[in-house]
Protein backbone atom coordinates (compact mmCIF):
# COMPACT_ATOMS: atom_id res chain seq x y z
CA UNK A 1 0.00 0.00 0.00
CA UNK A 2 1.36 3.42 -0.93
CA UNK A 3 1.59 6.34 1.51
CA UNK A 4 -1.02 8.23 -0.53
CA UNK A 5 -3.48 5.35 -0.32
CA UNK A 6 -2.92 4.96 3.40
CA UNK A 7 -3.44 8.68 3.96
CA UNK A 8 -6.76 8.44 2.11
CA UNK A 9 -8.21 5.57 4.14
CA UNK A 10 -6.65 6.14 7.58
CA UNK A 11 -9.30 8.72 8.63
CA UNK A 12 -11.86 5.89 8.62
CA UNK A 13 -9.83 3.90 11.16
CA UNK A 14 -9.34 4.46 14.87
CA UNK A 15 -5.57 4.97 14.99
CA UNK A 16 -5.48 6.49 18.48
CA UNK A 17 -6.34 3.26 20.25
CA UNK A 18 -3.35 1.22 21.41
CA UNK A 19 -3.07 -2.13 19.63
CA UNK A 20 -0.63 -4.99 19.44
CA UNK A 21 -0.78 -4.90 15.64
CA UNK A 22 -0.50 -2.01 13.19
CA UNK A 23 -3.62 -1.47 11.08
CA UNK A 24 -1.52 -0.66 8.05
CA UNK A 25 0.10 -4.09 8.34
CA UNK A 26 -3.38 -5.61 8.59
CA UNK A 27 -4.36 -3.86 5.35
CA UNK A 28 -1.19 -5.09 3.64
CA UNK A 29 -2.00 -8.63 4.78
CA UNK A 30 -5.53 -8.39 3.37
CA UNK A 31 -4.26 -7.11 0.04
CA UNK A 32 -1.71 -9.92 -0.15
CA UNK A 33 -4.28 -12.57 0.70
CA UNK A 34 -6.89 -11.39 -1.79
CA UNK A 35 -4.30 -11.09 -4.55
CA UNK A 36 -2.73 -14.50 -3.89
CA UNK A 37 -5.99 -16.25 -3.01
CA UNK A 38 -4.43 -18.02 -0.03
CA UNK A 39 -6.43 -19.23 2.95
CA UNK A 40 -6.54 -17.27 6.18
CA UNK A 41 -4.27 -19.74 7.95
CA UNK A 42 -1.66 -19.39 5.19
CA UNK A 43 -1.05 -15.66 5.59
CA UNK A 44 2.77 -15.29 5.64
CA UNK A 45 4.49 -14.83 9.00
CA UNK A 46 5.75 -11.41 7.90
CA UNK A 47 2.21 -10.10 8.45
CA UNK A 48 0.18 -10.04 11.69
CA UNK A 49 -1.34 -13.34 12.80
CA UNK A 50 -4.18 -14.48 10.60
CA UNK A 51 -6.74 -14.40 13.42
CA UNK A 52 -6.09 -10.69 13.95
CA UNK A 53 -6.30 -10.00 10.21
CA UNK A 54 -9.57 -11.93 9.95
CA UNK A 55 -10.99 -10.13 13.00
CA UNK A 56 -10.45 -6.68 11.52
CA UNK A 57 -11.69 -7.76 8.11
CA UNK A 58 -14.98 -9.05 9.54
CA UNK A 59 -15.43 -5.90 11.65
CA UNK A 60 -14.74 -3.56 8.74
CA UNK A 61 -17.01 -5.54 6.47
CA UNK A 62 -19.95 -5.48 8.89
CA UNK A 63 -19.77 -1.79 9.80
CA UNK A 64 -19.25 -0.62 6.20
CA UNK A 65 -15.69 0.64 6.68
CA UNK A 66 -14.43 -1.31 3.67
CA UNK A 67 -16.99 0.36 1.40
CA UNK A 68 -16.15 3.81 2.77
CA UNK A 69 -12.43 3.31 2.20
CA UNK A 70 -13.01 2.02 -1.32
CA UNK A 71 -15.22 5.00 -2.15
CA UNK A 72 -12.57 7.39 -0.85
CA UNK A 73 -9.89 5.74 -2.98
CA UNK A 74 -12.13 5.98 -6.03
CA UNK A 75 -12.71 9.67 -5.39
CA UNK A 76 -8.99 10.27 -4.96
CA UNK A 77 -8.19 8.47 -8.20
CA UNK A 78 -10.85 10.39 -10.13
CA UNK A 79 -9.56 13.74 -8.83
CA UNK A 80 -6.01 12.78 -9.80
CA UNK A 81 -7.39 12.02 -13.29
CA UNK A 82 -8.89 15.53 -13.51
CA UNK A 83 -12.44 14.26 -13.02
CA UNK A 84 -15.16 15.11 -10.54
CA UNK A 85 -14.91 13.08 -7.34
CA UNK A 86 -18.11 11.14 -8.07
CA UNK A 87 -19.43 9.84 -11.41
CA UNK A 88 -22.55 10.92 -13.28
CA UNK A 89 -22.66 7.76 -15.42
CA UNK A 90 -22.14 4.17 -14.29
CA UNK A 91 -22.23 0.72 -15.90
CA UNK A 92 -23.44 -2.60 -14.53
CA UNK A 93 -22.72 -6.16 -15.64
CA UNK A 94 -22.29 -9.65 -14.22
CA UNK A 95 -20.00 -12.65 -14.51
CA UNK A 96 -20.73 -16.24 -13.49
CA UNK A 97 -17.78 -18.02 -11.88
CA UNK A 98 -17.37 -21.78 -11.56
CA UNK A 99 -16.83 -23.21 -8.07
CA UNK A 100 -15.03 -26.36 -7.02
CA UNK A 101 -17.29 -29.33 -6.13
CA UNK A 102 -16.35 -29.02 -2.44
CA UNK A 103 -18.06 -25.63 -2.07
CA UNK A 104 -21.80 -25.99 -1.53
CA UNK A 105 -22.91 -22.65 -0.04
CA UNK A 106 -24.48 -19.95 -2.22
CA UNK A 107 -24.08 -21.78 -5.52
CA UNK A 108 -26.35 -22.45 -8.46
CA UNK A 109 -26.37 -23.19 -12.19
CA UNK A 110 -26.41 -20.35 -14.70
CA UNK A 111 -28.21 -22.05 -17.59
CA UNK A 112 -27.29 -19.25 -19.99
CA UNK A 113 -23.55 -19.48 -19.35
CA UNK A 114 -23.60 -23.19 -18.40
CA UNK A 115 -21.69 -22.41 -15.20
CA UNK A 116 -22.25 -24.05 -11.82
CA UNK A 117 -21.12 -21.60 -9.17
CA UNK A 118 -21.63 -17.99 -8.13
CA UNK A 119 -22.38 -14.78 -9.95
CA UNK A 120 -20.65 -11.49 -9.18
CA UNK A 121 -22.19 -8.21 -10.28
CA UNK A 122 -20.19 -5.00 -10.56
CA UNK A 123 -21.21 -1.36 -10.67
CA UNK A 124 -18.37 0.71 -12.15
CA UNK A 125 -17.80 4.19 -13.53
CA UNK A 126 -16.55 4.94 -17.04
CA UNK A 127 -12.96 4.62 -15.84
CA UNK A 128 -13.49 1.05 -14.69
CA UNK A 129 -13.37 1.85 -10.97
CA UNK A 130 -15.43 -0.57 -8.90
CA UNK A 131 -17.92 1.22 -6.64
CA UNK A 132 -20.25 -1.60 -5.65
CA UNK A 133 -20.03 -5.40 -5.78
CA UNK A 134 -22.53 -8.11 -4.91
CA UNK A 135 -22.00 -11.88 -5.08
CA UNK A 136 -24.79 -14.49 -5.11
CA UNK A 137 -25.67 -17.90 -6.55
CA UNK A 138 -25.24 -18.07 -10.31
CA UNK A 139 -28.82 -19.24 -10.91
CA UNK A 140 -30.26 -15.91 -9.81
CA UNK A 141 -31.26 -13.52 -12.59
CA UNK A 142 -29.13 -10.42 -13.17
CA UNK A 143 -31.92 -7.90 -12.58
CA UNK A 144 -33.27 -9.02 -9.17
CA UNK A 145 -29.81 -10.18 -8.07
CA UNK A 146 -28.18 -6.87 -8.94
CA UNK A 147 -30.87 -4.62 -7.43
CA UNK A 148 -29.08 -4.38 -4.03
CA UNK A 149 -26.31 -2.50 -5.84
CA UNK A 150 -28.67 0.47 -5.79
CA UNK A 151 -29.46 0.34 -2.07
CA UNK A 152 -26.84 2.84 -0.94
CA UNK A 153 -26.06 5.59 -3.42
CA UNK A 154 -25.47 8.36 -0.89
CA UNK A 155 -21.79 8.45 -1.87
CA UNK A 156 -22.65 9.76 -5.32
CA UNK A 157 -24.47 12.89 -4.10
CA UNK A 158 -26.62 14.30 -6.91
CA UNK A 159 -24.13 13.76 -9.75
CA UNK A 160 -25.21 10.23 -10.64
CA UNK A 161 -27.82 10.45 -13.41
CA UNK A 162 -27.64 7.35 -15.60
CA UNK A 163 -26.77 3.65 -15.46
CA UNK A 164 -25.99 1.55 -18.52
CA UNK A 165 -26.71 -2.17 -18.71
CA UNK A 166 -27.85 -4.94 -21.03
CA UNK A 167 -31.31 -6.47 -21.52
CA UNK A 168 -31.02 -8.56 -18.35
CA UNK A 169 -31.41 -5.40 -16.25
CA UNK A 170 -34.47 -4.02 -18.04
CA UNK A 171 -37.01 -5.28 -15.48
CA UNK A 172 -36.59 -5.13 -11.70
CA UNK A 173 -33.25 -3.32 -11.80
CA UNK A 174 -34.41 -0.63 -14.21
CA UNK A 175 -37.58 -0.05 -12.17
CA UNK A 176 -35.62 0.39 -8.95
CA UNK A 177 -33.20 2.78 -10.66
CA UNK A 178 -36.15 4.85 -11.87
CA UNK A 179 -37.58 4.97 -8.34
CA UNK A 180 -34.29 6.47 -7.19
CA UNK A 181 -34.46 9.18 -9.83
CA UNK A 182 -31.96 7.56 -12.20
CA UNK A 183 -32.19 6.84 -15.90
CA UNK A 184 -31.51 3.26 -16.94
CA UNK A 185 -30.35 2.88 -20.52
CA UNK A 186 -29.93 -0.36 -22.41
CA UNK A 187 -26.52 -0.20 -24.05
CA UNK A 188 -26.33 -2.15 -27.29
CA UNK A 189 -24.47 -2.08 -30.57
CA UNK A 190 -26.06 -0.44 -33.62
CA UNK A 191 -28.30 -2.82 -35.58
CA UNK A 192 -26.42 -1.99 -38.80
CA UNK A 193 -23.18 -3.42 -37.35
CA UNK A 194 -22.43 -7.12 -37.65
CA UNK A 195 -20.00 -9.22 -35.62
CA UNK A 196 -18.40 -8.31 -32.31
CA UNK A 197 -18.21 -4.59 -31.64
CA UNK A 198 -17.40 -3.08 -28.22
CA UNK A 199 -20.43 -1.13 -27.01
CA UNK A 200 -19.60 2.50 -26.31
CA UNK A 201 -18.90 3.19 -22.61
CA UNK A 202 -20.35 -0.11 -21.42
CA UNK A 203 -17.28 -2.06 -22.59
CA UNK A 204 -15.47 -0.61 -19.56
CA UNK A 205 -17.36 -2.84 -17.11
CA UNK A 206 -16.49 -5.90 -19.21
CA UNK A 207 -12.83 -4.89 -19.07
CA UNK A 208 -13.05 -4.52 -15.30
CA UNK A 209 -14.57 -7.99 -14.99
CA UNK A 210 -11.69 -9.33 -17.06
CA UNK A 211 -9.22 -7.63 -14.72
CA UNK A 212 -10.76 -9.36 -11.69
CA UNK A 213 -9.71 -12.71 -13.19
CA UNK A 214 -6.17 -11.87 -12.06
CA UNK A 215 -7.36 -12.01 -8.45
CA UNK A 216 -8.49 -15.11 -6.61
CA UNK A 217 -10.95 -13.28 -4.39
CA UNK A 218 -13.38 -10.47 -5.19
CA UNK A 219 -13.27 -7.56 -2.72
CA UNK A 220 -14.05 -3.88 -2.78
CA UNK A 221 -10.52 -2.50 -2.89
CA UNK A 222 -10.47 -1.90 -6.63
CA UNK A 223 -7.92 0.88 -6.59
CA UNK A 224 -5.39 -1.25 -4.77
CA UNK A 225 -5.68 -3.95 -7.40
CA UNK A 226 -6.47 -2.22 -10.66
CA UNK A 227 -4.09 0.75 -10.61
PDB file of N, CA and C in Angstrom, residues 8-76:
ATOM      1  N   UNK A   8      -5.369   8.284   2.517  1.00  0.00           N
ATOM      2  CA  UNK A   8      -6.765   8.443   2.106  1.00  0.00           C
ATOM      3  C   UNK A   8      -7.721   7.628   2.961  1.00  0.00           C
ATOM      4  N   UNK A   9      -7.298   6.444   3.409  1.00  0.00           N
ATOM      5  CA  UNK A   9      -8.213   5.568   4.138  1.00  0.00           C
ATOM      6  C   UNK A   9      -8.042   5.645   5.655  1.00  0.00           C
ATOM      7  N   UNK A  10      -6.911   6.126   6.135  1.00  0.00           N
ATOM      8  CA  UNK A  10      -6.655   6.138   7.576  1.00  0.00           C
ATOM      9  C   UNK A  10      -7.672   6.947   8.382  1.00  0.00           C
ATOM     10  N   UNK A  11      -8.290   8.016   7.839  1.00  0.00           N
ATOM     11  CA  UNK A  11      -9.298   8.725   8.635  1.00  0.00           C
ATOM     12  C   UNK A  11     -10.504   7.866   9.020  1.00  0.00           C
ATOM     13  N   UNK A  12     -10.721   6.763   8.314  1.00  0.00           N
ATOM     14  CA  UNK A  12     -11.856   5.889   8.619  1.00  0.00           C
ATOM     15  C   UNK A  12     -11.512   4.853   9.691  1.00  0.00           C
ATOM     16  N   UNK A  13     -10.273   4.869  10.167  1.00  0.00           N
ATOM     17  CA  UNK A  13      -9.826   3.899  11.159  1.00  0.00           C
ATOM     18  C   UNK A  13      -9.465   4.604  12.459  1.00  0.00           C
ATOM     19  N   UNK A  14      -9.674   3.914  13.556  1.00  0.00           N
ATOM     20  CA  UNK A  14      -9.335   4.456  14.866  1.00  0.00           C
ATOM     21  C   UNK A  14      -7.863   4.176  15.146  1.00  0.00           C
ATOM     22  N   UNK A  15      -7.015   5.152  14.837  1.00  0.00           N
ATOM     23  CA  UNK A  15      -5.573   4.970  14.990  1.00  0.00           C
ATOM     24  C   UNK A  15      -5.059   5.390  16.360  1.00  0.00           C
ATOM     25  N   UNK A  16      -5.914   6.016  17.161  1.00  0.00           N
ATOM     26  CA  UNK A  16      -5.481   6.492  18.479  1.00  0.00           C
ATOM     27  C   UNK A  16      -5.479   5.375  19.521  1.00  0.00           C
ATOM     28  N   UNK A  17      -6.276   4.359  19.286  1.00  0.00           N
ATOM     29  CA  UNK A  17      -6.339   3.257  20.246  1.00  0.00           C
ATOM     30  C   UNK A  17      -5.061   2.424  20.187  1.00  0.00           C
ATOM     31  N   UNK A  18      -4.555   2.042  21.356  1.00  0.00           N
ATOM     32  CA  UNK A  18      -3.351   1.223  21.410  1.00  0.00           C
ATOM     33  C   UNK A  18      -3.672  -0.215  21.018  1.00  0.00           C
ATOM     34  N   UNK A  19      -2.858  -0.761  20.108  1.00  0.00           N
ATOM     35  CA  UNK A  19      -3.069  -2.126  19.625  1.00  0.00           C
ATOM     36  C   UNK A  19      -1.732  -2.859  19.569  1.00  0.00           C
ATOM     37  N   UNK A  20      -1.832  -4.171  19.571  1.00  0.00           N
ATOM     38  CA  UNK A  20      -0.633  -4.992  19.441  1.00  0.00           C
ATOM     39  C   UNK A  20      -0.193  -5.108  17.982  1.00  0.00           C
ATOM     40  N   UNK A  21      -1.107  -4.831  17.065  1.00  0.00           N
ATOM     41  CA  UNK A  21      -0.781  -4.896  15.635  1.00  0.00           C
ATOM     42  C   UNK A  21      -1.029  -3.535  14.999  1.00  0.00           C
ATOM     43  N   UNK A  22      -0.316  -3.252  13.927  1.00  0.00           N
ATOM     44  CA  UNK A  22      -0.500  -2.013  13.191  1.00  0.00           C
ATOM     45  C   UNK A  22      -1.572  -2.240  12.112  1.00  0.00           C
ATOM     46  N   UNK A  23      -2.515  -1.311  12.037  1.00  0.00           N
ATOM     47  CA  UNK A  23      -3.616  -1.473  11.084  1.00  0.00           C
ATOM     48  C   UNK A  23      -3.125  -1.413   9.640  1.00  0.00           C
ATOM     49  N   UNK A  24      -2.045  -0.693   9.414  1.00  0.00           N
ATOM     50  CA  UNK A  24      -1.524  -0.657   8.048  1.00  0.00           C
ATOM     51  C   UNK A  24      -0.975  -2.034   7.654  1.00  0.00           C
ATOM     52  N   UNK A  25      -0.383  -2.736   8.605  1.00  0.00           N
ATOM     53  CA  UNK A  25       0.101  -4.091   8.340  1.00  0.00           C
ATOM     54  C   UNK A  25      -1.073  -5.040   8.102  1.00  0.00           C
ATOM     55  N   UNK A  26      -2.172  -4.804   8.806  1.00  0.00           N
ATOM     56  CA  UNK A  26      -3.378  -5.609   8.588  1.00  0.00           C
ATOM     57  C   UNK A  26      -3.891  -5.406   7.170  1.00  0.00           C
ATOM     58  N   UNK A  27      -3.915  -4.150   6.714  1.00  0.00           N
ATOM     59  CA  UNK A  27      -4.358  -3.863   5.353  1.00  0.00           C
ATOM     60  C   UNK A  27      -3.438  -4.515   4.330  1.00  0.00           C
ATOM     61  N   UNK A  28      -2.135  -4.450   4.565  1.00  0.00           N
ATOM     62  CA  UNK A  28      -1.190  -5.090   3.644  1.00  0.00           C
ATOM     63  C   UNK A  28      -1.423  -6.595   3.582  1.00  0.00           C
ATOM     64  N   UNK A  29      -1.734  -7.201   4.737  1.00  0.00           N
ATOM     65  CA  UNK A  29      -1.996  -8.634   4.778  1.00  0.00           C
ATOM     66  C   UNK A  29      -3.255  -8.982   3.995  1.00  0.00           C
ATOM     67  N   UNK A  30      -4.292  -8.147   4.117  1.00  0.00           N
ATOM     68  CA  UNK A  30      -5.532  -8.386   3.372  1.00  0.00           C
ATOM     69  C   UNK A  30      -5.294  -8.289   1.868  1.00  0.00           C
ATOM     70  N   UNK A  31      -4.544  -7.285   1.467  1.00  0.00           N
ATOM     71  CA  UNK A  31      -4.259  -7.113   0.043  1.00  0.00           C
ATOM     72  C   UNK A  31      -3.464  -8.288  -0.502  1.00  0.00           C
ATOM     73  N   UNK A  32      -2.497  -8.763   0.277  1.00  0.00           N
ATOM     74  CA  UNK A  32      -1.711  -9.918  -0.154  1.00  0.00           C
ATOM     75  C   UNK A  32      -2.607 -11.158  -0.290  1.00  0.00           C
ATOM     76  N   UNK A  33      -3.455 -11.380   0.697  1.00  0.00           N
ATOM     77  CA  UNK A  33      -4.277 -12.573   0.698  1.00  0.00           C
ATOM     78  C   UNK A  33      -5.271 -12.588  -0.460  1.00  0.00           C
ATOM     79  N   UNK A  34      -5.901 -11.441  -0.720  1.00  0.00           N
ATOM     80  CA  UNK A  34      -6.885 -11.389  -1.789  1.00  0.00           C
ATOM     81  C   UNK A  34      -6.231 -11.472  -3.161  1.00  0.00           C
ATOM     82  N   UNK A  35      -5.000 -10.996  -3.267  1.00  0.00           N
ATOM     83  CA  UNK A  35      -4.299 -11.094  -4.547  1.00  0.00           C
ATOM     84  C   UNK A  35      -3.821 -12.524  -4.777  1.00  0.00           C
ATOM     85  N   UNK A  36      -3.273 -13.154  -3.750  1.00  0.00           N
ATOM     86  CA  UNK A  36      -2.725 -14.501  -3.891  1.00  0.00           C
ATOM     87  C   UNK A  36      -3.801 -15.579  -3.818  1.00  0.00           C
ATOM     88  N   UNK A  37      -4.938 -15.265  -3.139  1.00  0.00           N
ATOM     89  CA  UNK A  37      -5.989 -16.254  -3.007  1.00  0.00           C
ATOM     90  C   UNK A  37      -5.712 -17.296  -1.950  1.00  0.00           C
ATOM     91  N   UNK A  38      -4.771 -17.038  -1.051  1.00  0.00           N
ATOM     92  CA  UNK A  38      -4.426 -18.023  -0.031  1.00  0.00           C
ATOM     93  C   UNK A  38      -5.492 -18.058   1.060  1.00  0.00           C
ATOM     94  N   UNK A  39      -5.511 -19.116   1.844  1.00  0.00           N
ATOM     95  CA  UNK A  39      -6.434 -19.233   2.951  1.00  0.00           C
ATOM     96  C   UNK A  39      -5.960 -18.370   4.118  1.00  0.00           C
ATOM     97  N   UNK A  40      -6.886 -18.102   5.042  1.00  0.00           N
ATOM     98  CA  UNK A  40      -6.537 -17.268   6.175  1.00  0.00           C
ATOM     99  C   UNK A  40      -5.340 -17.826   6.936  1.00  0.00           C
ATOM    100  N   UNK A  41      -5.341 -19.121   7.159  1.00  0.00           N
ATOM    101  CA  UNK A  41      -4.273 -19.736   7.951  1.00  0.00           C
ATOM    102  C   UNK A  41      -2.914 -19.694   7.253  1.00  0.00           C
ATOM    103  N   UNK A  42      -2.909 -19.391   5.954  1.00  0.00           N
ATOM    104  CA  UNK A  42      -1.659 -19.389   5.191  1.00  0.00           C
ATOM    105  C   UNK A  42      -1.100 -17.983   4.960  1.00  0.00           C
ATOM    106  N   UNK A  43      -1.619 -17.009   5.686  1.00  0.00           N
ATOM    107  CA  UNK A  43      -1.048 -15.659   5.590  1.00  0.00           C
ATOM    108  C   UNK A  43       0.408 -15.707   6.066  1.00  0.00           C
ATOM    109  N   UNK A  44       1.350 -15.203   5.275  1.00  0.00           N
ATOM    110  CA  UNK A  44       2.772 -15.291   5.640  1.00  0.00           C
ATOM    111  C   UNK A  44       3.076 -14.715   7.021  1.00  0.00           C
ATOM    112  N   UNK A  45       4.100 -15.242   7.641  1.00  0.00           N
ATOM    113  CA  UNK A  45       4.487 -14.830   8.997  1.00  0.00           C
ATOM    114  C   UNK A  45       4.971 -13.394   9.059  1.00  0.00           C
ATOM    115  N   UNK A  46       5.297 -12.796   7.907  1.00  0.00           N
ATOM    116  CA  UNK A  46       5.755 -11.406   7.898  1.00  0.00           C
ATOM    117  C   UNK A  46       4.620 -10.425   8.193  1.00  0.00           C
ATOM    118  N   UNK A  47       3.374 -10.913   8.124  1.00  0.00           N
ATOM    119  CA  UNK A  47       2.206 -10.097   8.446  1.00  0.00           C
ATOM    120  C   UNK A  47       1.713 -10.452   9.849  1.00  0.00           C
ATOM    121  N   UNK A  48       0.765  -9.677  10.392  1.00  0.00           N
ATOM    122  CA  UNK A  48       0.176 -10.039  11.691  1.00  0.00           C
ATOM    123  C   UNK A  48      -0.474 -11.419  11.614  1.00  0.00           C
ATOM    124  N   UNK A  49      -0.726 -12.015  12.761  1.00  0.00           N
ATOM    125  CA  UNK A  49      -1.336 -13.338  12.799  1.00  0.00           C
ATOM    126  C   UNK A  49      -2.698 -13.325  12.108  1.00  0.00           C
ATOM    127  N   UNK A  50      -3.001 -14.441  11.453  1.00  0.00           N
ATOM    128  CA  UNK A  50      -4.181 -14.476  10.595  1.00  0.00           C
ATOM    129  C   UNK A  50      -5.472 -14.224  11.379  1.00  0.00           C
ATOM    130  N   UNK A  51      -5.532 -14.627  12.634  1.00  0.00           N
ATOM    131  CA  UNK A  51      -6.743 -14.398  13.422  1.00  0.00           C
ATOM    132  C   UNK A  51      -7.011 -12.904  13.617  1.00  0.00           C
ATOM    133  N   UNK A  52      -5.944 -12.135  13.804  1.00  0.00           N
ATOM    134  CA  UNK A  52      -6.095 -10.688  13.947  1.00  0.00           C
ATOM    135  C   UNK A  52      -6.531 -10.057  12.627  1.00  0.00           C
ATOM    136  N   UNK A  53      -5.939 -10.519  11.535  1.00  0.00           N
ATOM    137  CA  UNK A  53      -6.300 -10.000  10.215  1.00  0.00           C
ATOM    138  C   UNK A  53      -7.762 -10.303   9.917  1.00  0.00           C
ATOM    139  N   UNK A  54      -8.182 -11.527  10.183  1.00  0.00           N
ATOM    140  CA  UNK A  54      -9.569 -11.928   9.952  1.00  0.00           C
ATOM    141  C   UNK A  54     -10.530 -11.146  10.829  1.00  0.00           C
ATOM    142  N   UNK A  55     -10.134 -10.879  12.070  1.00  0.00           N
ATOM    143  CA  UNK A  55     -10.993 -10.130  12.996  1.00  0.00           C
ATOM    144  C   UNK A  55     -11.289  -8.733  12.454  1.00  0.00           C
ATOM    145  N   UNK A  56     -10.246  -8.029  12.030  1.00  0.00           N
ATOM    146  CA  UNK A  56     -10.453  -6.676  11.525  1.00  0.00           C
ATOM    147  C   UNK A  56     -11.226  -6.688  10.212  1.00  0.00           C
ATOM    148  N   UNK A  57     -10.959  -7.677   9.372  1.00  0.00           N
ATOM    149  CA  UNK A  57     -11.687  -7.762   8.105  1.00  0.00           C
ATOM    150  C   UNK A  57     -13.184  -7.923   8.352  1.00  0.00           C
ATOM    151  N   UNK A  58     -13.571  -8.824   9.244  1.00  0.00           N
ATOM    152  CA  UNK A  58     -14.977  -9.053   9.542  1.00  0.00           C
ATOM    153  C   UNK A  58     -15.613  -7.802  10.144  1.00  0.00           C
ATOM    154  N   UNK A  59     -14.898  -7.130  11.037  1.00  0.00           N
ATOM    155  CA  UNK A  59     -15.429  -5.899  11.652  1.00  0.00           C
ATOM    156  C   UNK A  59     -15.641  -4.814  10.609  1.00  0.00           C
ATOM    157  N   UNK A  60     -14.643  -4.604   9.754  1.00  0.00           N
ATOM    158  CA  UNK A  60     -14.742  -3.556   8.740  1.00  0.00           C
ATOM    159  C   UNK A  60     -15.797  -3.878   7.692  1.00  0.00           C
ATOM    160  N   UNK A  61     -15.992  -5.142   7.440  1.00  0.00           N
ATOM    161  CA  UNK A  61     -17.013  -5.540   6.467  1.00  0.00           C
ATOM    162  C   UNK A  61     -18.417  -5.290   7.015  1.00  0.00           C
ATOM    163  N   UNK A  62     -18.626  -5.615   8.287  1.00  0.00           N
ATOM    164  CA  UNK A  62     -19.955  -5.483   8.887  1.00  0.00           C
ATOM    165  C   UNK A  62     -20.352  -4.026   9.105  1.00  0.00           C
ATOM    166  N   UNK A  63     -19.402  -3.180   9.505  1.00  0.00           N
ATOM    167  CA  UNK A  63     -19.769  -1.791   9.796  1.00  0.00           C
ATOM    168  C   UNK A  63     -19.645  -0.861   8.586  1.00  0.00           C
ATOM    169  N   UNK A  64     -19.300  -1.414   7.420  1.00  0.00           N
ATOM    170  CA  UNK A  64     -19.247  -0.616   6.203  1.00  0.00           C
ATOM    171  C   UNK A  64     -17.955   0.149   5.986  1.00  0.00           C
ATOM    172  N   UNK A  65     -16.958  -0.086   6.823  1.00  0.00           N
ATOM    173  CA  UNK A  65     -15.686   0.642   6.684  1.00  0.00           C
ATOM    174  C   UNK A  65     -15.001   0.321   5.363  1.00  0.00           C
ATOM    175  N   UNK A  66     -15.069  -0.925   4.928  1.00  0.00           N
ATOM    176  CA  UNK A  66     -14.430  -1.309   3.670  1.00  0.00           C
ATOM    177  C   UNK A  66     -15.016  -0.528   2.497  1.00  0.00           C
ATOM    178  N   UNK A  67     -16.338  -0.377   2.482  1.00  0.00           N
ATOM    179  CA  UNK A  67     -16.986   0.361   1.399  1.00  0.00           C
ATOM    180  C   UNK A  67     -16.590   1.832   1.443  1.00  0.00           C
ATOM    181  N   UNK A  68     -16.534   2.400   2.644  1.00  0.00           N
ATOM    182  CA  UNK A  68     -16.150   3.805   2.774  1.00  0.00           C
ATOM    183  C   UNK A  68     -14.724   4.044   2.277  1.00  0.00           C
ATOM    184  N   UNK A  69     -13.823   3.150   2.633  1.00  0.00           N
ATOM    185  CA  UNK A  69     -12.434   3.306   2.202  1.00  0.00           C
ATOM    186  C   UNK A  69     -12.310   3.156   0.699  1.00  0.00           C
ATOM    187  N   UNK A  70     -13.052   2.202   0.131  1.00  0.00           N
ATOM    188  CA  UNK A  70     -13.008   2.019  -1.317  1.00  0.00           C
ATOM    189  C   UNK A  70     -13.553   3.241  -2.046  1.00  0.00           C
ATOM    190  N   UNK A  71     -14.652   3.799  -1.537  1.00  0.00           N
ATOM    191  CA  UNK A  71     -15.216   5.003  -2.153  1.00  0.00           C
ATOM    192  C   UNK A  71     -14.233   6.167  -2.104  1.00  0.00           C
ATOM    193  N   UNK A  72     -13.536   6.302  -0.986  1.00  0.00           N
ATOM    194  CA  UNK A  72     -12.570   7.389  -0.849  1.00  0.00           C
ATOM    195  C   UNK A  72     -11.413   7.223  -1.825  1.00  0.00           C
ATOM    196  N   UNK A  73     -10.966   5.992  -2.021  1.00  0.00           N
ATOM    197  CA  UNK A  73      -9.888   5.740  -2.976  1.00  0.00           C
ATOM    198  C   UNK A  73     -10.344   6.024  -4.403  1.00  0.00           C
ATOM    199  N   UNK A  74     -11.598   5.675  -4.705  1.00  0.00           N
ATOM    200  CA  UNK A  74     -12.133   5.977  -6.030  1.00  0.00           C
ATOM    201  C   UNK A  74     -12.183   7.478  -6.272  1.00  0.00           C
ATOM    202  N   UNK A  75     -12.638   8.218  -5.260  1.00  0.00           N
ATOM    203  CA  UNK A  75     -12.711   9.675  -5.392  1.00  0.00           C
ATOM    204  C   UNK A  75     -11.317  10.272  -5.602  1.00  0.00           C
ATOM    205  N   UNK A  76     -10.359   9.776  -4.840  1.00  0.00           N
ATOM    206  CA  UNK A  76      -8.989  10.265  -4.962  1.00  0.00           C
ATOM    207  C   UNK A  76      -8.442  10.008  -6.356  1.00  0.00           C
TER     208      UNK A  76
END
